[in-house]
Each structure stands twice: as structure tokens, then as C-alpha cells.
mmCIF file of C-alpha atoms in Angstrom:
data_model
loop_
_atom_site.group_PDB
_atom_site.id
_atom_site.type_symbol
_atom_site.label_atom_id
_atom_site.label_comp_id
_atom_site.label_asym_id
_atom_site.label_seq_id
_atom_site.Cartn_x
_atom_site.Cartn_y
_atom_site.Cartn_z
ATOM 1 C CA MET A 1007 0.000 0.000 0.000
ATOM 2 C CA SER A 1008 1.369 3.392 -1.016
ATOM 3 C CA SER A 1009 0.858 6.648 0.860
ATOM 4 C CA LEU A 1010 1.985 8.659 -2.148
ATOM 5 C CA PRO A 1011 -0.446 11.051 -3.817
ATOM 6 C CA PRO A 1012 -1.264 10.545 -7.517
ATOM 7 C CA PHE A 1013 1.764 11.718 -9.494
ATOM 8 C CA TRP A 1014 -0.187 14.107 -11.706
ATOM 9 C CA LEU A 1015 -1.472 16.043 -8.703
ATOM 10 C CA LEU A 1016 2.188 16.812 -7.887
ATOM 11 C CA VAL A 1017 2.748 17.997 -11.442
ATOM 12 C CA GLU A 1018 -0.274 20.291 -11.204
ATOM 13 C CA GLN A 1019 0.830 21.587 -7.814
ATOM 14 C CA HIS A 1020 4.529 22.212 -8.460
ATOM 15 C CA GLY A 1021 4.928 22.163 -12.246
ATOM 16 C CA ASP A 1022 5.005 25.919 -12.749
ATOM 17 C CA GLU A 1023 7.677 26.597 -10.102
ATOM 18 C CA LEU A 1024 9.727 23.682 -11.468
ATOM 19 C CA MET A 1025 9.545 25.240 -14.920
ATOM 20 C CA ARG A 1026 10.746 28.612 -13.561
ATOM 21 C CA TYR A 1027 13.591 26.809 -11.794
ATOM 22 C CA ALA A 1028 14.543 24.826 -14.916
ATOM 23 C CA ARG A 1029 14.504 28.076 -16.890
ATOM 24 C CA ARG A 1030 16.932 29.684 -14.458
ATOM 25 C CA LEU A 1031 19.286 26.700 -14.735
ATOM 26 C CA THR A 1032 19.089 25.950 -18.437
ATOM 27 C CA GLY A 1033 17.429 28.897 -20.178
ATOM 28 C CA GLU A 1034 15.614 28.056 -23.385
ATOM 29 C CA ASP A 1035 16.170 24.312 -22.899
ATOM 30 C CA ALA A 1036 13.933 24.378 -19.809
ATOM 31 C CA GLU A 1037 10.985 22.570 -21.437
ATOM 32 C CA ASP A 1038 13.133 19.644 -22.568
ATOM 33 C CA VAL A 1039 14.840 19.474 -19.187
ATOM 34 C CA LEU A 1040 11.602 19.565 -17.213
ATOM 35 C CA GLN A 1041 10.017 16.984 -19.495
ATOM 36 C CA GLU A 1042 12.927 14.600 -18.851
ATOM 37 C CA ALA A 1043 12.846 15.387 -15.133
ATOM 38 C CA LEU A 1044 9.132 14.619 -14.814
ATOM 39 C CA LEU A 1045 9.494 11.353 -16.709
ATOM 40 C CA ARG A 1046 12.517 10.378 -14.607
ATOM 41 C CA ALA A 1047 10.562 11.207 -11.452
ATOM 42 C CA LEU A 1048 7.533 9.229 -12.650
ATOM 43 C CA ARG A 1049 9.717 6.179 -13.363
ATOM 44 C CA SER A 1050 11.071 6.032 -9.843
ATOM 45 C CA TYR A 1051 8.027 7.419 -8.024
ATOM 46 C CA PRO A 1052 6.655 4.132 -6.599
ATOM 47 C CA LYS A 1053 10.072 3.352 -5.106
ATOM 48 C CA LEU A 1054 9.934 6.338 -2.747
ATOM 49 C CA ARG A 1055 9.577 5.156 0.805
ATOM 50 C CA ASN A 1056 7.197 7.871 1.944
ATOM 51 C CA GLY A 1057 5.304 10.913 0.763
ATOM 52 C CA ASN A 1058 7.282 13.497 2.752
ATOM 53 C CA HIS A 1059 9.300 16.228 1.043
ATOM 54 C CA LEU A 1060 7.943 15.440 -2.439
ATOM 55 C CA ARG A 1061 8.414 19.031 -3.594
ATOM 56 C CA ALA A 1062 12.090 18.983 -2.573
ATOM 57 C CA TRP A 1063 12.492 15.609 -4.283
ATOM 58 C CA LEU A 1064 11.083 16.988 -7.555
ATOM 59 C CA PHE A 1065 13.507 19.913 -7.351
ATOM 60 C CA ARG A 1066 16.404 17.498 -6.782
ATOM 61 C CA VAL A 1067 15.441 15.419 -9.817
ATOM 62 C CA THR A 1068 15.144 18.596 -11.920
ATOM 63 C CA THR A 1069 18.556 19.770 -10.682
ATOM 64 C CA THR A 1070 20.178 16.459 -11.621
ATOM 65 C CA VAL A 1071 18.613 16.412 -15.086
ATOM 66 C CA ALA A 1072 19.667 20.047 -15.628
ATOM 67 C CA TRP A 1073 23.264 19.167 -14.663
ATOM 68 C CA ASP A 1074 23.292 16.149 -16.996
ATOM 69 C CA HIS A 1075 21.861 18.295 -19.759
ATOM 70 C CA SER A 1076 24.449 21.049 -19.275
ATOM 71 C CA ALA A 1077 27.264 18.497 -19.108
ATOM 72 C CA ARG A 1078 26.116 16.957 -22.402
ATOM 73 C CA ARG A 1079 26.021 20.377 -24.032
ATOM 74 C CA ARG A 1080 29.558 21.133 -22.859
ATOM 75 C CA ARG A 1081 30.811 17.811 -24.241
ATOM 76 C CA ARG A 1082 29.193 18.379 -27.627
ATOM 77 C CA PRO A 1083 32.006 19.024 -30.159
ATOM 78 C CA GLU A 1084 32.090 22.359 -31.899
ATOM 79 C CA VAL A 1085 30.913 22.152 -35.518
ATOM 80 C CA LEU A 1086 33.093 24.007 -38.006
ATOM 81 C CA THR A 1087 31.293 25.549 -40.965
ATOM 82 C CA ASP A 1088 32.073 28.005 -43.716
ATOM 83 C CA ASN A 1089 29.136 30.196 -42.708
ATOM 84 C CA LEU A 1090 29.737 33.772 -41.713
ATOM 85 C CA PRO A 1091 30.167 34.135 -37.977
ATOM 86 C CA VAL A 1092 27.035 35.280 -36.149
ATOM 87 C CA LYS A 1093 26.744 36.959 -32.788
ATOM 88 C CA THR A 1094 26.819 34.339 -30.031
ATOM 89 C CA ILE A 1095 23.991 34.492 -27.535
ATOM 90 C CA ASP A 1096 24.340 32.591 -24.291
ATOM 91 C CA PRO A 1097 21.382 30.208 -24.520
ATOM 92 C CA HIS A 1098 21.391 29.571 -20.796
ATOM 93 C CA HIS A 1099 21.001 33.021 -19.443
ATOM 94 C CA GLY A 1100 19.894 35.439 -22.141
ATOM 95 C CA ASP A 1101 20.800 39.040 -21.341
ATOM 96 C CA ASP A 1102 21.028 38.549 -17.624
ATOM 97 C CA GLU A 1103 24.437 39.829 -16.537
ATOM 98 C CA PHE A 1104 24.866 37.472 -13.637
ATOM 99 C CA GLY A 1105 23.685 34.612 -15.813
ATOM 100 C CA SER A 1106 26.303 35.310 -18.452
ATOM 101 C CA LEU A 1107 28.985 35.634 -15.762
ATOM 102 C CA ILE A 1108 28.280 32.160 -14.395
ATOM 103 C CA GLY A 1109 27.384 30.653 -17.766
ATOM 104 C CA GLN A 1110 30.862 29.171 -18.258
ATOM 105 C CA LEU A 1111 31.048 27.514 -14.848
ATOM 106 C CA PRO A 1112 30.399 23.778 -14.426
ATOM 107 C CA PRO A 1113 26.685 22.957 -13.916
ATOM 108 C CA GLY A 1114 27.096 22.195 -10.186
ATOM 109 C CA ALA A 1115 28.734 25.538 -9.484
ATOM 110 C CA ARG A 1116 26.188 27.368 -11.595
ATOM 111 C CA THR A 1117 23.308 25.757 -9.721
ATOM 112 C CA ALA A 1118 24.866 26.571 -6.351
ATOM 113 C CA LEU A 1119 25.270 30.252 -7.266
ATOM 114 C CA THR A 1120 21.792 30.454 -8.810
ATOM 115 C CA LEU A 1121 20.136 28.965 -5.747
ATOM 116 C CA ARG A 1122 22.094 31.180 -3.355
ATOM 117 C CA TYR A 1123 22.161 34.523 -5.159
ATOM 118 C CA VAL A 1124 19.226 34.421 -7.603
ATOM 119 C CA GLU A 1125 16.694 32.403 -5.643
ATOM 120 C CA ASP A 1126 18.079 33.783 -2.397
ATOM 121 C CA LEU A 1127 17.774 30.426 -0.613
ATOM 122 C CA THR A 1128 19.300 29.789 2.793
ATOM 123 C CA TYR A 1129 21.944 27.060 3.021
ATOM 124 C CA GLU A 1130 19.380 24.896 4.739
ATOM 125 C CA SER A 1131 16.856 25.264 1.897
ATOM 126 C CA MET A 1132 19.638 24.707 -0.609
ATOM 127 C CA GLY A 1133 20.557 21.501 1.177
ATOM 128 C CA THR A 1134 16.963 20.273 0.960
ATOM 129 C CA ARG A 1135 16.807 21.018 -2.717
ATOM 130 C CA LEU A 1136 20.190 19.525 -3.582
ATOM 131 C CA GLY A 1137 19.926 16.562 -1.234
ATOM 132 C CA CYS A 1138 22.929 17.532 0.904
ATOM 133 C CA SER A 1139 23.623 19.071 4.308
ATOM 134 C CA PRO A 1140 23.533 22.872 4.822
ATOM 135 C CA GLU A 1141 27.320 22.758 5.416
ATOM 136 C CA ALA A 1142 27.871 20.936 2.106
ATOM 137 C CA ALA A 1143 25.669 23.540 0.390
ATOM 138 C CA ARG A 1144 27.775 26.327 1.928
ATOM 139 C CA GLN A 1145 30.948 24.640 0.640
ATOM 140 C CA ARG A 1146 29.509 24.306 -2.856
ATOM 141 C CA VAL A 1147 28.727 28.030 -2.934
ATOM 142 C CA SER A 1148 32.136 28.912 -1.587
ATOM 143 C CA THR A 1149 33.893 26.694 -4.177
ATOM 144 C CA ALA A 1150 31.758 28.181 -6.935
ATOM 145 C CA VAL A 1151 32.568 31.736 -5.827
ATOM 146 C CA ARG A 1152 36.322 30.897 -5.834
ATOM 147 C CA SER A 1153 36.015 29.385 -9.269
ATOM 148 C CA LEU A 1154 34.163 32.455 -10.555
ATOM 149 C CA ARG A 1155 36.769 34.757 -9.019
ATOM 150 C CA ARG A 1156 39.567 32.863 -10.813
ATOM 151 C CA ARG A 1157 37.804 33.300 -14.138
ATOM 152 C CA LEU A 1158 37.278 37.009 -13.581
ATOM 153 C CA VAL A 1159 40.865 37.784 -12.624
ATOM 154 C CA MET B 1036 2.049 31.111 -14.442
ATOM 155 C CA LYS B 1037 0.602 27.662 -15.097
ATOM 156 C CA LEU B 1038 2.252 25.058 -17.264
ATOM 157 C CA GLU B 1039 0.964 25.097 -20.817
ATOM 158 C CA PRO B 1040 -1.521 22.328 -21.706
ATOM 159 C CA ARG B 1041 0.595 21.570 -24.793
ATOM 160 C CA PHE B 1042 3.616 20.850 -22.584
ATOM 161 C CA LEU B 1043 1.600 18.692 -20.153
ATOM 162 C CA GLU B 1044 0.122 16.754 -23.050
ATOM 163 C CA LYS B 1045 3.615 16.058 -24.391
ATOM 164 C CA VAL B 1046 4.778 14.718 -21.012
ATOM 165 C CA ALA B 1047 1.636 12.592 -20.629
ATOM 166 C CA ASN B 1048 1.889 11.126 -24.127
ATOM 167 C CA ARG B 1049 5.518 10.181 -23.578
ATOM 168 C CA ALA B 1050 4.683 8.605 -20.210
ATOM 169 C CA VAL B 1051 2.018 6.468 -21.899
ATOM 170 C CA LYS B 1052 4.264 5.573 -24.836
ATOM 171 C CA GLU B 1053 7.119 4.545 -22.556
ATOM 172 C CA GLY B 1054 4.777 2.448 -20.399
ATOM 173 C CA ILE B 1055 5.448 4.318 -17.162
ATOM 174 C CA ALA B 1056 1.888 5.557 -16.602
ATOM 175 C CA ASP B 1057 0.168 2.715 -14.741
ATOM 176 C CA ILE B 1058 -3.155 4.552 -14.614
ATOM 177 C CA VAL B 1059 -4.371 7.202 -17.037
ATOM 178 C CA TYR B 1060 -7.348 9.449 -16.503
ATOM 179 C CA SER B 1061 -9.291 12.162 -18.207
ATOM 180 C CA GLU B 1062 -12.371 14.325 -17.744
ATOM 181 C CA PHE B 1063 -14.997 14.785 -20.427
ATOM 182 C CA ASP B 1064 -18.563 16.010 -20.883
ATOM 183 C CA THR B 1065 -21.445 13.552 -21.205
ATOM 184 C CA PRO B 1066 -25.255 13.773 -20.953
ATOM 185 C CA LEU B 1067 -24.760 12.867 -17.270
ATOM 186 C CA GLY B 1068 -22.376 15.773 -16.680
ATOM 187 C CA ARG B 1069 -18.590 15.971 -16.672
ATOM 188 C CA LEU B 1070 -17.152 12.574 -15.735
ATOM 189 C CA LEU B 1071 -13.674 11.716 -14.548
ATOM 190 C CA VAL B 1072 -12.700 8.307 -15.943
ATOM 191 C CA ALA B 1073 -9.540 6.383 -15.021
ATOM 192 C CA GLN B 1074 -8.211 3.174 -16.498
ATOM 193 C CA SER B 1075 -5.390 0.727 -15.911
ATOM 194 C CA ASP B 1076 -4.013 -1.719 -18.469
ATOM 195 C CA LYS B 1077 -6.793 -4.130 -17.404
ATOM 196 C CA GLY B 1078 -9.685 -1.742 -17.971
ATOM 197 C CA VAL B 1079 -11.714 1.120 -16.532
ATOM 198 C CA CYS B 1080 -11.118 1.248 -12.781
ATOM 199 C CA LEU B 1081 -12.851 4.469 -11.736
ATOM 200 C CA ILE B 1082 -15.703 6.680 -12.911
ATOM 201 C CA VAL B 1083 -16.430 9.782 -10.850
ATOM 202 C CA TYR B 1084 -19.587 11.855 -11.143
ATOM 203 C CA PRO B 1085 -19.472 15.652 -10.726
ATOM 204 C CA GLY B 1086 -19.664 16.652 -7.083
ATOM 205 C CA GLU B 1087 -17.801 13.595 -5.810
ATOM 206 C CA ASN B 1088 -14.368 14.112 -4.277
ATOM 207 C CA GLN B 1089 -12.101 13.470 -7.260
ATOM 208 C CA HIS B 1090 -8.842 13.932 -5.386
ATOM 209 C CA ALA B 1091 -9.844 11.535 -2.625
ATOM 210 C CA LEU B 1092 -10.911 8.889 -5.142
ATOM 211 C CA LEU B 1093 -7.718 9.268 -7.183
ATOM 212 C CA GLY B 1094 -5.885 8.974 -3.862
ATOM 213 C CA ARG B 1095 -7.595 5.630 -3.265
ATOM 214 C CA LEU B 1096 -6.433 4.479 -6.694
ATOM 215 C CA SER B 1097 -2.921 5.601 -5.834
ATOM 216 C CA ALA B 1098 -2.959 3.632 -2.590
ATOM 217 C CA SER B 1099 -4.567 0.490 -4.009
ATOM 218 C CA LEU B 1100 -3.116 0.197 -7.512
ATOM 219 C CA SER B 1101 -0.241 2.548 -8.254
ATOM 220 C CA PRO B 1102 0.681 6.203 -7.665
ATOM 221 C CA ARG B 1103 1.911 6.499 -11.275
ATOM 222 C CA ILE B 1104 -1.304 8.240 -12.291
ATOM 223 C CA VAL B 1105 -1.233 10.575 -15.284
ATOM 224 C CA LEU B 1106 -3.820 12.845 -16.894
ATOM 225 C CA ALA B 1107 -3.735 11.674 -20.523
ATOM 226 C CA ARG B 1108 -6.684 12.723 -22.683
ATOM 227 C CA ASP B 1109 -5.497 10.934 -25.813
ATOM 228 C CA ALA B 1110 -5.188 7.602 -24.010
ATOM 229 C CA LEU B 1111 -8.845 7.824 -22.929
ATOM 230 C CA ALA B 1112 -10.194 8.878 -26.337
ATOM 231 C CA LYS B 1113 -11.599 5.449 -27.220
ATOM 232 C CA THR B 1114 -13.251 4.950 -23.826
ATOM 233 C CA GLN B 1115 -14.711 8.451 -24.026
ATOM 234 C CA SER B 1116 -16.193 7.709 -27.428
ATOM 235 C CA VAL B 1117 -17.764 4.392 -26.288
ATOM 236 C CA ILE B 1118 -19.294 5.950 -23.144
ATOM 237 C CA ASN B 1119 -20.684 8.948 -25.004
ATOM 238 C CA SER B 1120 -22.120 6.810 -27.817
ATOM 239 C CA TYR B 1121 -23.947 4.777 -25.190
ATOM 240 C CA LEU B 1122 -25.220 7.728 -23.149
ATOM 241 C CA GLU B 1123 -26.352 9.581 -26.259
ATOM 242 C CA GLY B 1124 -28.329 6.507 -27.362
ATOM 243 C CA ARG B 1125 -26.249 5.878 -30.489
ATOM 244 C CA THR B 1126 -25.262 2.357 -29.389
ATOM 245 C CA SER B 1127 -26.910 -0.148 -27.098
ATOM 246 C CA SER B 1128 -23.816 -1.912 -25.809
ATOM 247 C CA LEU B 1129 -21.173 -0.625 -23.464
ATOM 248 C CA ASP B 1130 -18.331 -2.919 -24.307
ATOM 249 C CA ILE B 1131 -15.514 -1.732 -22.055
ATOM 250 C CA PRO B 1132 -13.181 -3.937 -19.996
ATOM 251 C CA VAL B 1133 -13.397 -3.283 -16.263
ATOM 252 C CA ASP B 1134 -10.743 -3.416 -13.539
ATOM 253 C CA LEU B 1135 -12.315 -3.951 -10.104
ATOM 254 C CA SER B 1136 -9.060 -3.627 -8.157
ATOM 255 C CA LEU B 1137 -10.587 -0.939 -5.937
ATOM 256 C CA VAL B 1138 -13.109 -3.447 -4.614
ATOM 257 C CA THR B 1139 -11.387 -5.214 -1.764
ATOM 258 C CA SER B 1140 -14.159 -7.342 -0.220
ATOM 259 C CA GLU B 1141 -15.017 -10.671 -1.758
ATOM 260 C CA PHE B 1142 -18.737 -10.105 -1.247
ATOM 261 C CA GLY B 1143 -18.544 -6.663 -2.854
ATOM 262 C CA ARG B 1144 -16.795 -8.106 -5.877
ATOM 263 C CA ARG B 1145 -19.376 -10.884 -6.192
ATOM 264 C CA VAL B 1146 -22.243 -8.358 -6.019
ATOM 265 C CA LEU B 1147 -20.707 -6.263 -8.799
ATOM 266 C CA GLU B 1148 -20.028 -9.317 -10.939
ATOM 267 C CA LYS B 1149 -23.630 -10.491 -10.504
ATOM 268 C CA VAL B 1150 -25.124 -7.084 -11.288
ATOM 269 C CA SER B 1151 -23.041 -6.982 -14.463
ATOM 270 C CA LEU B 1152 -25.117 -9.939 -15.674
ATOM 271 C CA VAL B 1153 -28.399 -7.999 -15.439
ATOM 272 C CA ALA B 1154 -29.192 -7.228 -19.076
ATOM 273 C CA ARG B 1155 -29.905 -3.776 -20.459
ATOM 274 C CA GLY B 1156 -33.588 -2.954 -20.056
ATOM 275 C CA ARG B 1157 -33.981 -5.339 -17.095
ATOM 276 C CA VAL B 1158 -33.869 -4.579 -13.377
ATOM 277 C CA THR B 1159 -33.479 -6.584 -10.191
ATOM 278 C CA SER B 1160 -33.898 -5.929 -6.457
ATOM 279 C CA TYR B 1161 -31.341 -5.719 -3.649
ATOM 280 C CA GLY B 1162 -32.885 -8.820 -2.037
ATOM 281 C CA LEU B 1163 -32.713 -10.906 -5.194
ATOM 282 C CA LEU B 1164 -29.161 -9.827 -5.864
ATOM 283 C CA ALA B 1165 -28.080 -10.794 -2.335
ATOM 284 C CA GLN B 1166 -29.772 -14.171 -2.794
ATOM 285 C CA GLU B 1167 -27.919 -14.766 -6.072
ATOM 286 C CA CYS B 1168 -24.679 -14.013 -4.290
ATOM 287 C CA GLY B 1169 -25.436 -16.795 -1.821
ATOM 288 C CA HIS B 1170 -26.464 -14.496 1.034
ATOM 289 C CA PRO B 1171 -30.266 -14.321 1.189
ATOM 290 C CA GLY B 1172 -31.262 -11.677 3.689
ATOM 291 C CA ALA B 1173 -28.170 -9.560 3.008
ATOM 292 C CA ALA B 1174 -30.061 -7.010 0.897
ATOM 293 C CA ARG B 1175 -28.659 -4.086 2.886
ATOM 294 C CA ALA B 1176 -25.074 -5.345 2.502
ATOM 295 C CA ALA B 1177 -25.683 -5.736 -1.241
ATOM 296 C CA GLY B 1178 -26.892 -2.122 -1.304
ATOM 297 C CA THR B 1179 -23.740 -0.997 0.466
ATOM 298 C CA ALA B 1180 -21.572 -2.889 -2.032
ATOM 299 C CA LEU B 1181 -23.435 -1.283 -4.935
ATOM 300 C CA GLY B 1182 -23.027 2.146 -3.325
ATOM 301 C CA ARG B 1183 -19.275 1.584 -3.384
ATOM 302 C CA ASN B 1184 -19.227 0.600 -7.046
ATOM 303 C CA PRO B 1185 -16.127 2.393 -8.398
ATOM 304 C CA VAL B 1186 -17.262 2.015 -12.006
ATOM 305 C CA PRO B 1187 -20.908 3.160 -12.222
ATOM 306 C CA ILE B 1188 -22.621 3.121 -15.634
ATOM 307 C CA VAL B 1189 -20.268 0.375 -16.932
ATOM 308 C CA VAL B 1190 -21.001 -1.913 -13.969
ATOM 309 C CA PRO B 1191 -24.753 -1.262 -14.007
ATOM 310 C CA CYS B 1192 -25.590 -0.771 -10.330
ATOM 311 C CA HIS B 1193 -28.409 1.508 -11.532
ATOM 312 C CA ARG B 1194 -30.316 -1.628 -12.586
ATOM 313 C CA VAL B 1195 -31.078 -2.487 -8.954
ATOM 314 C CA LEU B 1196 -34.273 -1.064 -7.476
ATOM 315 C CA PRO B 1197 -35.799 -1.221 -4.014
ATOM 316 C CA SER B 1198 -38.597 -3.784 -3.691
ATOM 317 C CA THR B 1199 -41.038 -0.861 -3.359
ATOM 318 C CA GLY B 1200 -40.517 -0.229 -7.075
ATOM 319 C CA ILE B 1201 -39.344 3.384 -6.772
ATOM 320 C CA VAL B 1202 -36.088 4.435 -8.426
ATOM 321 C CA GLY B 1203 -34.292 4.708 -5.095
ATOM 322 C CA GLY B 1204 -30.949 6.229 -4.193
ATOM 323 C CA TYR B 1205 -27.877 6.437 -6.408
ATOM 324 C CA GLY B 1206 -24.337 7.689 -5.813
ATOM 325 C CA GLY B 1207 -24.545 10.141 -8.699
ATOM 326 C CA GLY B 1208 -28.036 11.355 -7.717
ATOM 327 C CA SER B 1209 -31.385 9.711 -8.473
ATOM 328 C CA TRP B 1210 -31.963 11.780 -11.668
ATOM 329 C CA ARG B 1211 -28.959 10.059 -13.211
ATOM 330 C CA LYS B 1212 -30.335 6.636 -12.276
ATOM 331 C CA GLN B 1213 -33.687 7.612 -13.801
ATOM 332 C CA PHE B 1214 -31.888 8.832 -16.976
ATOM 333 C CA LEU B 1215 -30.008 5.533 -17.366
ATOM 334 C CA LEU B 1216 -33.089 3.374 -16.767
ATOM 335 C CA GLU B 1217 -35.112 5.395 -19.277
ATOM 336 C CA LEU B 1218 -32.269 5.265 -21.808
ATOM 337 C CA GLU B 1219 -32.178 1.473 -21.487
ATOM 338 C CA GLY B 1220 -35.948 1.129 -21.719
ATOM 339 C CA ALA B 1221 -36.407 -0.238 -18.199
ATOM 340 C CA LEU B 1222 -38.580 2.776 -17.353
ATOM 341 C CA PRO B 1223 -40.898 4.718 -19.641
ATOM 342 C CA LYS B 1224 -39.561 8.109 -20.732
ATOM 343 C CA SER B 1225 -40.791 10.781 -18.352
#
């Protein structure tokens, strides 16, 4: 016997905030990322041991899929063509200055900075969303800030 | 900002295609009002009339069958067409497989199986039904089992009348029972 609510009720309840979150992490690829995240969550849903913290769990799954997605994009080889060069637009962060600053960081660092400085989450809330302790969340932010500093110098 | 229906439809269709939606459901308009219909791979497992607590009933499905429940209109299109053809009087058979997983008691299951054998246009009584289930005198228990029928219309609990001959109570409201009995010719059109 499961104490989990019907999956689609979760989608209806949290889908819009998950989409906003996916958009912050992956820009125009947010729909694809959230689609994969929801399907991944649905696949493993019955295996959850209880119905507590389902919102945080959905955010964690979305974070993981966004990281995987960003990692795949970074691995994708550059295609050389004879076309005239066109202006490059950062697909992840549009015109947002902070977004373009962190756009070149690894996905984990980018997520840590987004959660801390864009979403303004506490380390405790970050920990819940990322599935780690508040101290680990603090370390991730601190590492990401160091990494960003190195790139700016 | 709500998620776009187009996006939700895409997710639902992929879930169905990849076989990870154990139960699909949809809502659609019928002559009996807007129904919520859910089905598993075995058949229709839940029909909810307007005014009933949809979330609570879907929650029961989640607890009894599987929580992998997805709103997928396309997957219910055939069932929707069969139910509407029947309720609009365009066909006289309601040939839809049924999944009675929500019925946990053996007696309840037997009552619903027996009432499924009552032909269109015919009616029976609670007492007779109880007797056919091997429990003469359990008319009230048979009534309770019919009241818990998770798949009204398809499992025709509306074909059971009190011995007084009146239409009697019905989960979806007695006007719906009257409508179904008139549609099937068991009662003259009012």
C-alpha cells in the first residue's frame, strides 16, 4: 500500500515553479529538461519510501537532469562551418548579466550560485533542494565563488 | 504562471508511450455531466460523477493500484467515445473492460459481478441480488456494495431497485439513475 499522492497532482501543484527553476538553470532548454525530469521522477516514483518532502524531491530530480543536460552540451564538439560568424547568444542566461557571468562555470557551481544569489535560498533550503547538508551547500557556494573569481581575474 | 496544456500533453503522451503511466485518466462532458474516468491496463477502474471528491478517489487508486497516475486525454479517447455513444443513445452496448481492483471485499466483488449480468432494459432488487450471491437476507449489505461501485454506468448498479418499485438512491443522484433506466428502456420516458 502506497501513501503517495497521484503523481499528476504533484505535477499540477509544483509544475510551474519547477519550470521557472529549470529556466533559471538551463534557459531556453527548460521545457526539454523539465520533461525529462518529470518522466525520470515518474519512473522512480513508486520506489519512494514515503510521501514526505515530495516538492524537494522533484527539485532534486530537476537539478540532476539540468546538470546532466548542461554536461552533455559542454561535451558536444564544436561544428566548423564556412558560414559567416554570427553573434553568439548565451542560450542559458539570455541578457542577464549574472547569468552570463556564471554561464561558463560547471553545472554544479552554476546551480549553487543560482540557488544562493538568484533564488536567495538559505543554506538549509539549498541543502533540501540539492539533497545535501547545509554545510555541504555552503561549501559548494564557496567553491563556486572561488572558481568564478579565478575566471574574472 | 501555469504550465501550458501543450507541454503537459507532451509529457503525458511520452509517459504512456514509454509504459510508465500505470493509470491514465481524463475528464470529459457527457449527458450525465462531466465525468472523470480512469483506467489501468486491465480496464476502466474508476468513474467519478461531478460533485464527488475526485482527489480523494484518485488517492484511493494511488494507494490500491499505483501512484503512477497521469492525466492523458489521448489515451482515454476510445473509452470516451464508447461511453458517449452509449449515453447519447447511439449504441446499445457498453463494451468496455473493467478493472475492479478498488473493490477489496469478496462479497462486494461478487455483487458487482452479478449485477453486471443484469441485461440492459432489465432490473433486479437488492434482495434478489443478495440471494444470487449466496447471502439471502443480506439485501442491505448488497446495497452498500453497490453504493461503493467504483465504475458506475459500466457496472450497471443503476439496474437495482428497491422492492417498493421506486427508483431509489444512487451515488450520482437519483436523476442520473432515472436517466439511465429510461435510456435502457427499463422505465418509460418521463
